[in-house]
Amino acid sequence: MVTHVRAEAQGDERGALLSFLAEQRGGIRRSVLGLTDEQASSRPSASELSLAGLVKHVAEVEQSWVARAKGEEPAVHREASNWHECFALVDGETLASQLDYWEKVAAETEAFARSVPSLDDSFPLPKAPWFPEESVSVRWVLLHLIRETARHAGHADIIREALDGKTAFELVALAEKS
């Protein structure tokens, strides 16, 4: 898991964007190291967020944005009344299954980002009250995914520390031993 994006590892702009996204994914992945499904699903604060729910959410969000950029439908469609299901394990889902799914999504994201002729290629934003009627580029999608994943990596740091006191630095050391 990437813990620091080295300048020479970035390569071109695509490589840099994908490296920074991988770095943020690593922060969330490390936050669940050594946890059971029960621990990862617990909510140790006033928030409704859990680590397992964050893993599931970022995987679904990444898949949906890349699908839209490809001109495809996202894999998961939720009614507004069921939005909370993207933040919790349901119907036999496990932390391991969500991590595996996210790994596949990440590989698809990388393959797509490397395959488009230009990061300036664009597609329309989905129709939603919170989006303007405009098109965005593949570059925008990658930057959006970095921002989204980084935001939730911060949440994951706080949740993990609330669960057992382990900080991000301790989890980096733990990951290096694994």
Short mmCIF file of N, CA and C in Angstrom, two decimals:
data_model
loop_
_atom_site.label_atom_id
_atom_site.label_comp_id
_atom_site.label_asym_id
_atom_site.label_seq_id
_atom_site.Cartn_x
_atom_site.Cartn_y
_atom_site.Cartn_z
N MET A 1 0.84 -1.18 0.00
CA MET A 1 0.00 0.00 0.00
C MET A 1 0.88 1.24 0.00
N VAL A 2 0.58 2.14 -0.86
CA VAL A 2 1.36 3.37 -0.99
C VAL A 2 1.18 4.22 0.27
N THR A 3 2.30 4.69 0.82
CA THR A 3 2.22 5.60 1.96
C THR A 3 2.75 7.00 1.61
N HIS A 4 3.51 7.08 0.53
CA HIS A 4 4.06 8.36 0.11
C HIS A 4 4.28 8.30 -1.40
N VAL A 5 3.86 9.32 -2.11
CA VAL A 5 4.04 9.34 -3.55
C VAL A 5 5.41 9.94 -3.85
N ARG A 6 6.29 9.11 -4.35
CA ARG A 6 7.64 9.54 -4.68
C ARG A 6 7.61 10.23 -6.04
N ALA A 7 8.37 11.31 -6.16
CA ALA A 7 8.38 12.11 -7.40
C ALA A 7 8.70 11.26 -8.62
N GLU A 8 9.68 10.37 -8.51
CA GLU A 8 10.07 9.58 -9.68
C GLU A 8 9.04 8.50 -10.02
N ALA A 9 8.17 8.17 -9.10
CA ALA A 9 7.15 7.14 -9.35
C ALA A 9 5.95 7.70 -10.11
N GLN A 10 5.83 9.00 -10.12
CA GLN A 10 4.65 9.61 -10.73
C GLN A 10 4.64 9.51 -12.25
N GLY A 11 5.79 9.71 -12.87
CA GLY A 11 5.83 9.70 -14.32
C GLY A 11 5.09 10.90 -14.88
N ASP A 12 4.14 10.65 -15.77
CA ASP A 12 3.38 11.72 -16.38
C ASP A 12 2.19 12.12 -15.49
N GLU A 13 1.36 13.00 -16.02
CA GLU A 13 0.21 13.50 -15.24
C GLU A 13 -0.71 12.36 -14.83
N ARG A 14 -0.99 11.44 -15.72
CA ARG A 14 -1.86 10.30 -15.37
C ARG A 14 -1.26 9.52 -14.21
N GLY A 15 0.04 9.26 -14.33
CA GLY A 15 0.72 8.52 -13.27
C GLY A 15 0.66 9.24 -11.94
N ALA A 16 0.82 10.55 -11.99
CA ALA A 16 0.75 11.35 -10.76
C ALA A 16 -0.63 11.26 -10.13
N LEU A 17 -1.66 11.46 -10.94
CA LEU A 17 -3.03 11.41 -10.40
C LEU A 17 -3.34 10.02 -9.84
N LEU A 18 -2.98 8.99 -10.57
CA LEU A 18 -3.24 7.63 -10.10
C LEU A 18 -2.42 7.30 -8.85
N SER A 19 -1.20 7.82 -8.77
CA SER A 19 -0.37 7.58 -7.58
C SER A 19 -0.96 8.25 -6.34
N PHE A 20 -1.44 9.48 -6.50
CA PHE A 20 -2.05 10.16 -5.35
C PHE A 20 -3.35 9.49 -4.94
N LEU A 21 -4.11 8.97 -5.90
CA LEU A 21 -5.32 8.23 -5.55
C LEU A 21 -4.97 6.94 -4.81
N ALA A 22 -3.94 6.23 -5.28
CA ALA A 22 -3.50 5.01 -4.60
C ALA A 22 -3.03 5.30 -3.18
N GLU A 23 -2.36 6.42 -3.00
CA GLU A 23 -1.89 6.81 -1.66
C GLU A 23 -3.08 6.96 -0.71
N GLN A 24 -4.12 7.61 -1.15
CA GLN A 24 -5.29 7.82 -0.29
C GLN A 24 -6.05 6.53 -0.06
N ARG A 25 -6.13 5.68 -1.07
CA ARG A 25 -6.75 4.36 -0.87
C ARG A 25 -5.99 3.60 0.21
N GLY A 26 -4.67 3.70 0.18
CA GLY A 26 -3.84 3.01 1.17
C GLY A 26 -4.17 3.43 2.58
N GLY A 27 -4.46 4.70 2.79
CA GLY A 27 -4.82 5.17 4.13
C GLY A 27 -6.08 4.50 4.64
N ILE A 28 -7.07 4.35 3.78
CA ILE A 28 -8.31 3.69 4.21
C ILE A 28 -8.07 2.20 4.39
N ARG A 29 -7.34 1.57 3.48
CA ARG A 29 -7.06 0.14 3.61
C ARG A 29 -6.30 -0.15 4.92
N ARG A 30 -5.34 0.69 5.26
CA ARG A 30 -4.59 0.46 6.50
C ARG A 30 -5.48 0.62 7.72
N SER A 31 -6.51 1.45 7.62
CA SER A 31 -7.36 1.70 8.78
C SER A 31 -8.12 0.45 9.23
N VAL A 32 -8.23 -0.54 8.35
CA VAL A 32 -8.97 -1.76 8.72
C VAL A 32 -8.06 -2.94 9.02
N LEU A 33 -6.76 -2.73 8.98
CA LEU A 33 -5.82 -3.82 9.25
C LEU A 33 -6.09 -4.48 10.60
N GLY A 34 -6.22 -5.79 10.56
CA GLY A 34 -6.37 -6.56 11.79
C GLY A 34 -7.74 -6.51 12.42
N LEU A 35 -8.71 -5.90 11.78
CA LEU A 35 -10.05 -5.80 12.37
C LEU A 35 -10.97 -6.90 11.88
N THR A 36 -11.88 -7.31 12.73
CA THR A 36 -12.93 -8.24 12.32
C THR A 36 -14.04 -7.45 11.64
N ASP A 37 -14.96 -8.16 11.00
CA ASP A 37 -16.11 -7.48 10.40
C ASP A 37 -16.89 -6.70 11.45
N GLU A 38 -17.02 -7.29 12.63
CA GLU A 38 -17.77 -6.62 13.70
C GLU A 38 -17.08 -5.33 14.12
N GLN A 39 -15.77 -5.38 14.31
CA GLN A 39 -15.04 -4.17 14.69
C GLN A 39 -15.11 -3.12 13.58
N ALA A 40 -14.90 -3.56 12.35
CA ALA A 40 -14.91 -2.63 11.22
C ALA A 40 -16.30 -2.04 10.98
N SER A 41 -17.33 -2.72 11.42
CA SER A 41 -18.71 -2.23 11.24
C SER A 41 -19.20 -1.40 12.41
N SER A 42 -18.43 -1.37 13.47
CA SER A 42 -18.88 -0.61 14.65
C SER A 42 -18.76 0.88 14.42
N ARG A 43 -19.54 1.63 15.17
CA ARG A 43 -19.56 3.09 15.06
C ARG A 43 -19.21 3.67 16.43
N PRO A 44 -17.91 3.93 16.65
CA PRO A 44 -17.45 4.34 17.97
C PRO A 44 -17.65 5.82 18.31
N SER A 45 -18.36 6.54 17.46
CA SER A 45 -18.57 7.96 17.74
C SER A 45 -20.03 8.30 17.50
N ALA A 46 -20.35 9.56 17.62
CA ALA A 46 -21.72 10.01 17.38
C ALA A 46 -22.09 9.89 15.91
N SER A 47 -21.09 9.76 15.04
CA SER A 47 -21.32 9.63 13.60
C SER A 47 -21.89 8.25 13.27
N GLU A 48 -22.57 8.17 12.15
CA GLU A 48 -23.09 6.89 11.64
C GLU A 48 -22.01 6.14 10.86
N LEU A 49 -20.83 6.74 10.69
CA LEU A 49 -19.78 6.13 9.87
C LEU A 49 -19.08 4.98 10.58
N SER A 50 -18.77 3.95 9.79
CA SER A 50 -17.94 2.84 10.25
C SER A 50 -16.83 2.65 9.21
N LEU A 51 -15.78 1.94 9.60
CA LEU A 51 -14.69 1.71 8.65
C LEU A 51 -15.15 0.83 7.49
N ALA A 52 -15.91 -0.21 7.78
CA ALA A 52 -16.41 -1.08 6.70
C ALA A 52 -17.31 -0.28 5.76
N GLY A 53 -18.13 0.57 6.33
CA GLY A 53 -18.99 1.41 5.52
C GLY A 53 -18.22 2.37 4.64
N LEU A 54 -17.12 2.91 5.16
CA LEU A 54 -16.29 3.81 4.35
C LEU A 54 -15.64 3.06 3.19
N VAL A 55 -15.15 1.85 3.46
CA VAL A 55 -14.55 1.04 2.39
C VAL A 55 -15.59 0.81 1.29
N LYS A 56 -16.77 0.39 1.69
CA LYS A 56 -17.83 0.12 0.72
C LYS A 56 -18.18 1.39 -0.07
N HIS A 57 -18.32 2.50 0.65
CA HIS A 57 -18.71 3.76 0.00
C HIS A 57 -17.68 4.22 -1.03
N VAL A 58 -16.42 4.24 -0.66
CA VAL A 58 -15.42 4.75 -1.61
C VAL A 58 -15.29 3.83 -2.82
N ALA A 59 -15.46 2.52 -2.62
CA ALA A 59 -15.42 1.59 -3.76
C ALA A 59 -16.59 1.86 -4.70
N GLU A 60 -17.78 2.02 -4.15
CA GLU A 60 -18.97 2.27 -4.98
C GLU A 60 -18.88 3.62 -5.68
N VAL A 61 -18.40 4.63 -4.97
CA VAL A 61 -18.28 5.95 -5.57
C VAL A 61 -17.27 5.93 -6.72
N GLU A 62 -16.12 5.30 -6.49
CA GLU A 62 -15.11 5.23 -7.54
C GLU A 62 -15.66 4.49 -8.76
N GLN A 63 -16.31 3.36 -8.54
CA GLN A 63 -16.87 2.60 -9.65
C GLN A 63 -17.89 3.43 -10.42
N SER A 64 -18.73 4.15 -9.68
CA SER A 64 -19.80 4.89 -10.36
C SER A 64 -19.25 6.03 -11.21
N TRP A 65 -18.23 6.74 -10.72
CA TRP A 65 -17.66 7.84 -11.51
C TRP A 65 -16.94 7.34 -12.74
N VAL A 66 -16.21 6.25 -12.62
CA VAL A 66 -15.50 5.72 -13.78
C VAL A 66 -16.51 5.17 -14.79
N ALA A 67 -17.56 4.53 -14.32
CA ALA A 67 -18.61 4.05 -15.23
C ALA A 67 -19.21 5.22 -16.00
N ARG A 68 -19.54 6.30 -15.31
CA ARG A 68 -20.11 7.48 -15.98
C ARG A 68 -19.14 8.04 -17.02
N ALA A 69 -17.87 8.09 -16.67
CA ALA A 69 -16.86 8.61 -17.60
C ALA A 69 -16.76 7.73 -18.84
N LYS A 70 -17.02 6.44 -18.68
CA LYS A 70 -17.00 5.50 -19.81
C LYS A 70 -18.31 5.53 -20.59
N GLY A 71 -19.31 6.24 -20.08
CA GLY A 71 -20.62 6.26 -20.72
C GLY A 71 -21.48 5.07 -20.34
N GLU A 72 -21.16 4.45 -19.21
CA GLU A 72 -21.89 3.28 -18.72
C GLU A 72 -22.70 3.65 -17.48
N GLU A 73 -23.60 2.78 -17.13
CA GLU A 73 -24.38 2.96 -15.90
C GLU A 73 -23.55 2.46 -14.71
N PRO A 74 -23.62 3.13 -13.57
CA PRO A 74 -22.96 2.63 -12.37
C PRO A 74 -23.51 1.25 -11.98
N ALA A 75 -22.69 0.44 -11.34
CA ALA A 75 -23.09 -0.91 -10.95
C ALA A 75 -24.20 -0.90 -9.91
N VAL A 76 -24.21 0.10 -9.04
CA VAL A 76 -25.19 0.15 -7.96
C VAL A 76 -26.07 1.37 -8.12
N HIS A 77 -27.37 1.14 -8.05
CA HIS A 77 -28.36 2.22 -8.05
C HIS A 77 -29.13 2.13 -6.75
N ARG A 78 -29.20 3.21 -6.04
CA ARG A 78 -29.95 3.24 -4.78
C ARG A 78 -31.04 4.28 -4.86
N GLU A 79 -32.16 3.94 -4.30
CA GLU A 79 -33.22 4.92 -4.13
C GLU A 79 -32.77 5.90 -3.06
N ALA A 80 -33.24 7.11 -3.13
CA ALA A 80 -32.86 8.13 -2.14
C ALA A 80 -33.12 7.65 -0.72
N SER A 81 -34.17 6.86 -0.53
CA SER A 81 -34.50 6.38 0.82
C SER A 81 -33.52 5.33 1.32
N ASN A 82 -32.69 4.75 0.43
CA ASN A 82 -31.75 3.71 0.83
C ASN A 82 -30.29 4.16 0.74
N TRP A 83 -30.05 5.47 0.67
CA TRP A 83 -28.68 5.97 0.50
C TRP A 83 -27.75 5.47 1.60
N HIS A 84 -28.30 5.26 2.82
CA HIS A 84 -27.48 4.84 3.96
C HIS A 84 -26.85 3.46 3.75
N GLU A 85 -27.41 2.64 2.84
CA GLU A 85 -26.85 1.31 2.59
C GLU A 85 -25.46 1.36 1.97
N CYS A 86 -25.09 2.49 1.38
CA CYS A 86 -23.74 2.57 0.81
C CYS A 86 -22.70 2.81 1.91
N PHE A 87 -23.13 3.00 3.13
CA PHE A 87 -22.21 3.21 4.25
C PHE A 87 -22.26 2.08 5.28
N ALA A 88 -22.81 0.93 4.90
CA ALA A 88 -22.90 -0.19 5.84
C ALA A 88 -22.89 -1.51 5.09
N LEU A 89 -22.34 -2.54 5.72
CA LEU A 89 -22.39 -3.88 5.13
C LEU A 89 -23.81 -4.41 5.25
N VAL A 90 -24.34 -4.94 4.16
CA VAL A 90 -25.70 -5.51 4.15
C VAL A 90 -25.70 -6.81 3.36
N ASP A 91 -26.72 -7.61 3.55
CA ASP A 91 -26.96 -8.81 2.75
C ASP A 91 -25.73 -9.70 2.57
N GLY A 92 -25.10 -10.06 3.67
CA GLY A 92 -23.97 -10.99 3.59
C GLY A 92 -22.65 -10.39 3.14
N GLU A 93 -22.59 -9.09 2.96
CA GLU A 93 -21.32 -8.46 2.58
C GLU A 93 -20.35 -8.57 3.75
N THR A 94 -19.08 -8.67 3.43
CA THR A 94 -18.03 -8.70 4.45
C THR A 94 -17.00 -7.62 4.13
N LEU A 95 -16.20 -7.31 5.11
CA LEU A 95 -15.12 -6.36 4.89
C LEU A 95 -14.19 -6.90 3.80
N ALA A 96 -13.87 -8.18 3.87
CA ALA A 96 -12.98 -8.78 2.87
C ALA A 96 -13.58 -8.68 1.46
N SER A 97 -14.86 -8.93 1.33
CA SER A 97 -15.48 -8.85 0.00
C SER A 97 -15.47 -7.42 -0.53
N GLN A 98 -15.65 -6.46 0.35
CA GLN A 98 -15.61 -5.06 -0.08
C GLN A 98 -14.19 -4.64 -0.46
N LEU A 99 -13.20 -5.11 0.29
CA LEU A 99 -11.80 -4.79 -0.06
C LEU A 99 -11.44 -5.42 -1.41
N ASP A 100 -11.88 -6.66 -1.64
CA ASP A 100 -11.62 -7.32 -2.93
C ASP A 100 -12.30 -6.55 -4.06
N TYR A 101 -13.54 -6.15 -3.83
CA TYR A 101 -14.27 -5.39 -4.85
C TYR A 101 -13.53 -4.09 -5.16
N TRP A 102 -13.10 -3.40 -4.10
CA TRP A 102 -12.40 -2.12 -4.29
C TRP A 102 -11.11 -2.31 -5.08
N GLU A 103 -10.42 -3.42 -4.83
CA GLU A 103 -9.19 -3.70 -5.57
C GLU A 103 -9.48 -3.84 -7.07
N LYS A 104 -10.58 -4.52 -7.41
CA LYS A 104 -10.98 -4.66 -8.81
C LYS A 104 -11.36 -3.30 -9.40
N VAL A 105 -12.09 -2.51 -8.63
CA VAL A 105 -12.48 -1.17 -9.08
C VAL A 105 -11.23 -0.32 -9.33
N ALA A 106 -10.28 -0.39 -8.42
CA ALA A 106 -9.05 0.39 -8.57
C ALA A 106 -8.30 -0.01 -9.85
N ALA A 107 -8.25 -1.30 -10.13
CA ALA A 107 -7.59 -1.77 -11.36
C ALA A 107 -8.34 -1.25 -12.59
N GLU A 108 -9.67 -1.25 -12.55
CA GLU A 108 -10.46 -0.72 -13.66
C GLU A 108 -10.23 0.78 -13.84
N THR A 109 -10.13 1.50 -12.71
CA THR A 109 -9.87 2.94 -12.77
C THR A 109 -8.54 3.21 -13.44
N GLU A 110 -7.52 2.47 -13.03
CA GLU A 110 -6.19 2.67 -13.60
C GLU A 110 -6.20 2.34 -15.09
N ALA A 111 -6.80 1.22 -15.46
CA ALA A 111 -6.84 0.83 -16.88
C ALA A 111 -7.58 1.89 -17.70
N PHE A 112 -8.69 2.37 -17.18
CA PHE A 112 -9.45 3.39 -17.90
C PHE A 112 -8.63 4.68 -18.04
N ALA A 113 -8.05 5.15 -16.95
CA ALA A 113 -7.29 6.41 -16.98
C ALA A 113 -6.12 6.32 -17.95
N ARG A 114 -5.53 5.16 -18.06
CA ARG A 114 -4.39 4.99 -18.98
C ARG A 114 -4.84 4.78 -20.42
N SER A 115 -6.11 4.42 -20.61
CA SER A 115 -6.58 4.11 -21.96
C SER A 115 -7.21 5.29 -22.70
N VAL A 116 -7.69 6.29 -21.98
CA VAL A 116 -8.34 7.40 -22.68
C VAL A 116 -7.30 8.19 -23.47
N PRO A 117 -7.69 8.64 -24.65
CA PRO A 117 -6.73 9.42 -25.46
C PRO A 117 -6.23 10.67 -24.75
N SER A 118 -7.11 11.33 -23.99
CA SER A 118 -6.73 12.57 -23.32
C SER A 118 -7.46 12.70 -22.00
N LEU A 119 -6.78 13.26 -21.01
CA LEU A 119 -7.44 13.55 -19.73
C LEU A 119 -8.46 14.66 -19.88
N ASP A 120 -8.43 15.34 -21.03
CA ASP A 120 -9.41 16.38 -21.32
C ASP A 120 -10.71 15.81 -21.89
N ASP A 121 -10.74 14.52 -22.24
CA ASP A 121 -11.98 13.91 -22.71
C ASP A 121 -13.04 14.15 -21.65
N SER A 122 -14.27 14.44 -22.08
CA SER A 122 -15.29 14.83 -21.11
C SER A 122 -16.59 14.07 -21.31
N PHE A 123 -17.44 14.19 -20.31
CA PHE A 123 -18.76 13.58 -20.30
C PHE A 123 -19.66 14.45 -19.42
N PRO A 124 -20.98 14.37 -19.62
CA PRO A 124 -21.87 15.21 -18.82
C PRO A 124 -22.01 14.70 -17.39
N LEU A 125 -22.11 15.63 -16.46
CA LEU A 125 -22.41 15.25 -15.08
C LEU A 125 -23.80 14.62 -15.03
N PRO A 126 -24.01 13.70 -14.08
CA PRO A 126 -25.35 13.11 -13.97
C PRO A 126 -26.37 14.17 -13.56
N LYS A 127 -27.59 13.95 -13.94
CA LYS A 127 -28.64 14.89 -13.56
C LYS A 127 -28.94 14.71 -12.07
N ALA A 128 -28.70 15.76 -11.32
CA ALA A 128 -28.97 15.77 -9.89
C ALA A 128 -29.07 17.23 -9.46
N PRO A 129 -29.87 17.50 -8.44
CA PRO A 129 -30.04 18.89 -8.01
C PRO A 129 -28.74 19.56 -7.56
N TRP A 130 -27.76 18.77 -7.15
CA TRP A 130 -26.51 19.35 -6.63
C TRP A 130 -25.45 19.52 -7.72
N PHE A 131 -25.70 19.07 -8.96
CA PHE A 131 -24.74 19.24 -10.05
C PHE A 131 -25.26 20.26 -11.04
N PRO A 132 -24.39 21.13 -11.53
CA PRO A 132 -24.81 22.01 -12.64
C PRO A 132 -24.90 21.18 -13.92
N GLU A 133 -25.59 21.70 -14.90
CA GLU A 133 -25.66 21.01 -16.19
C GLU A 133 -24.40 21.37 -16.96
N GLU A 134 -23.39 20.53 -16.82
CA GLU A 134 -22.13 20.75 -17.52
C GLU A 134 -21.41 19.43 -17.70
N SER A 135 -20.37 19.48 -18.48
CA SER A 135 -19.52 18.31 -18.69
C SER A 135 -18.25 18.48 -17.88
N VAL A 136 -17.67 17.34 -17.51
CA VAL A 136 -16.40 17.34 -16.77
C VAL A 136 -15.43 16.41 -17.49
N SER A 137 -14.16 16.62 -17.23
CA SER A 137 -13.12 15.84 -17.89
C SER A 137 -12.73 14.61 -17.06
N VAL A 138 -12.00 13.72 -17.70
CA VAL A 138 -11.44 12.56 -16.99
C VAL A 138 -10.50 13.07 -15.89
N ARG A 139 -9.76 14.14 -16.17
CA ARG A 139 -8.89 14.74 -15.15
C ARG A 139 -9.72 15.14 -13.93
N TRP A 140 -10.87 15.79 -14.17
CA TRP A 140 -11.76 16.21 -13.08
C TRP A 140 -12.19 14.99 -12.27
N VAL A 141 -12.53 13.90 -12.95
CA VAL A 141 -12.96 12.69 -12.24
C VAL A 141 -11.85 12.18 -11.34
N LEU A 142 -10.63 12.11 -11.85
CA LEU A 142 -9.52 11.62 -11.03
C LEU A 142 -9.27 12.54 -9.85
N LEU A 143 -9.31 13.84 -10.07
CA LEU A 143 -9.13 14.77 -8.95
C LEU A 143 -10.27 14.65 -7.95
N HIS A 144 -11.49 14.47 -8.45
CA HIS A 144 -12.64 14.29 -7.56
C HIS A 144 -12.47 13.02 -6.72
N LEU A 145 -12.01 11.94 -7.33
CA LEU A 145 -11.81 10.69 -6.59
C LEU A 145 -10.70 10.84 -5.54
N ILE A 146 -9.65 11.57 -5.87
CA ILE A 146 -8.60 11.83 -4.87
C ILE A 146 -9.20 12.59 -3.69
N ARG A 147 -9.96 13.64 -3.99
CA ARG A 147 -10.58 14.44 -2.92
C ARG A 147 -11.54 13.60 -2.08
N GLU A 148 -12.40 12.84 -2.73
CA GLU A 148 -13.38 12.01 -2.02
C GLU A 148 -12.69 10.97 -1.14
N THR A 149 -11.70 10.31 -1.69
CA THR A 149 -11.00 9.26 -0.95
C THR A 149 -10.20 9.86 0.20
N ALA A 150 -9.55 11.00 -0.02
CA ALA A 150 -8.77 11.66 1.03
C ALA A 150 -9.68 12.10 2.18
N ARG A 151 -10.83 12.62 1.84
CA ARG A 151 -11.79 13.06 2.88
C ARG A 151 -12.15 11.88 3.78
N HIS A 152 -12.44 10.75 3.14
CA HIS A 152 -12.84 9.59 3.93
C HIS A 152 -11.65 8.90 4.60
N ALA A 153 -10.45 9.08 4.07
CA ALA A 153 -9.26 8.56 4.76
C ALA A 153 -9.09 9.27 6.10
N GLY A 154 -9.38 10.56 6.12
CA GLY A 154 -9.33 11.29 7.39
C GLY A 154 -10.38 10.79 8.37
N HIS A 155 -11.59 10.54 7.86
CA HIS A 155 -12.62 9.96 8.73
C HIS A 155 -12.14 8.61 9.28
N ALA A 156 -11.54 7.80 8.40
CA ALA A 156 -11.08 6.47 8.81
C ALA A 156 -10.02 6.56 9.90
N ASP A 157 -9.10 7.53 9.80
CA ASP A 157 -8.09 7.71 10.85
C ASP A 157 -8.76 7.93 12.21
N ILE A 158 -9.75 8.78 12.23
CA ILE A 158 -10.42 9.12 13.49
C ILE A 158 -11.19 7.93 14.03
N ILE A 159 -11.91 7.23 13.15
CA ILE A 159 -12.69 6.08 13.60
C ILE A 159 -11.77 5.00 14.15
N ARG A 160 -10.67 4.70 13.45
CA ARG A 160 -9.77 3.65 13.92
C ARG A 160 -9.16 4.02 15.26
N GLU A 161 -8.75 5.26 15.42
CA GLU A 161 -8.17 5.67 16.69
C GLU A 161 -9.20 5.56 17.81
N ALA A 162 -10.46 5.87 17.51
CA ALA A 162 -11.52 5.74 18.51
C ALA A 162 -11.77 4.28 18.86
N LEU A 163 -11.56 3.38 17.90
CA LEU A 163 -11.81 1.95 18.16
C LEU A 163 -10.78 1.34 19.10
N ASP A 164 -9.49 1.55 18.79
CA ASP A 164 -8.46 0.86 19.58
C ASP A 164 -7.22 1.70 19.85
N GLY A 165 -7.28 2.98 19.55
CA GLY A 165 -6.16 3.86 19.85
C GLY A 165 -5.05 3.86 18.80
N LYS A 166 -5.14 3.01 17.79
CA LYS A 166 -4.08 2.96 16.78
C LYS A 166 -4.17 4.18 15.86
N THR A 167 -3.03 4.83 15.67
CA THR A 167 -2.95 6.00 14.81
C THR A 167 -2.50 5.59 13.41
N ALA A 168 -2.59 6.50 12.49
CA ALA A 168 -2.17 6.23 11.13
C ALA A 168 -0.70 5.80 11.08
N PHE A 169 0.14 6.41 11.91
CA PHE A 169 1.56 6.07 11.92
C PHE A 169 1.77 4.63 12.39
N GLU A 170 1.03 4.23 13.41
CA GLU A 170 1.14 2.84 13.89
C GLU A 170 0.67 1.85 12.83
N LEU A 171 -0.37 2.23 12.09
CA LEU A 171 -0.90 1.35 11.06
C LEU A 171 0.04 1.24 9.87
N VAL A 172 0.79 2.31 9.56
CA VAL A 172 1.81 2.23 8.51
C VAL A 172 2.86 1.21 8.93
N ALA A 173 3.33 1.30 10.18
CA ALA A 173 4.33 0.34 10.69
C ALA A 173 3.77 -1.08 10.66
N LEU A 174 2.51 -1.25 11.05
CA LEU A 174 1.87 -2.57 11.04
C LEU A 174 1.80 -3.12 9.61
N ALA A 175 1.46 -2.27 8.66
CA ALA A 175 1.35 -2.69 7.26
C ALA A 175 2.72 -3.11 6.72
N GLU A 176 3.76 -2.42 7.13
CA GLU A 176 5.10 -2.75 6.66
C GLU A 176 5.58 -4.10 7.20
N LYS A 177 5.07 -4.50 8.37
CA LYS A 177 5.42 -5.80 8.95
C LYS A 177 4.68 -6.94 8.26
N SER A 178 3.52 -6.63 7.68
CA SER A 178 2.68 -7.68 7.06
C SER A 178 3.25 -8.15 5.76
#
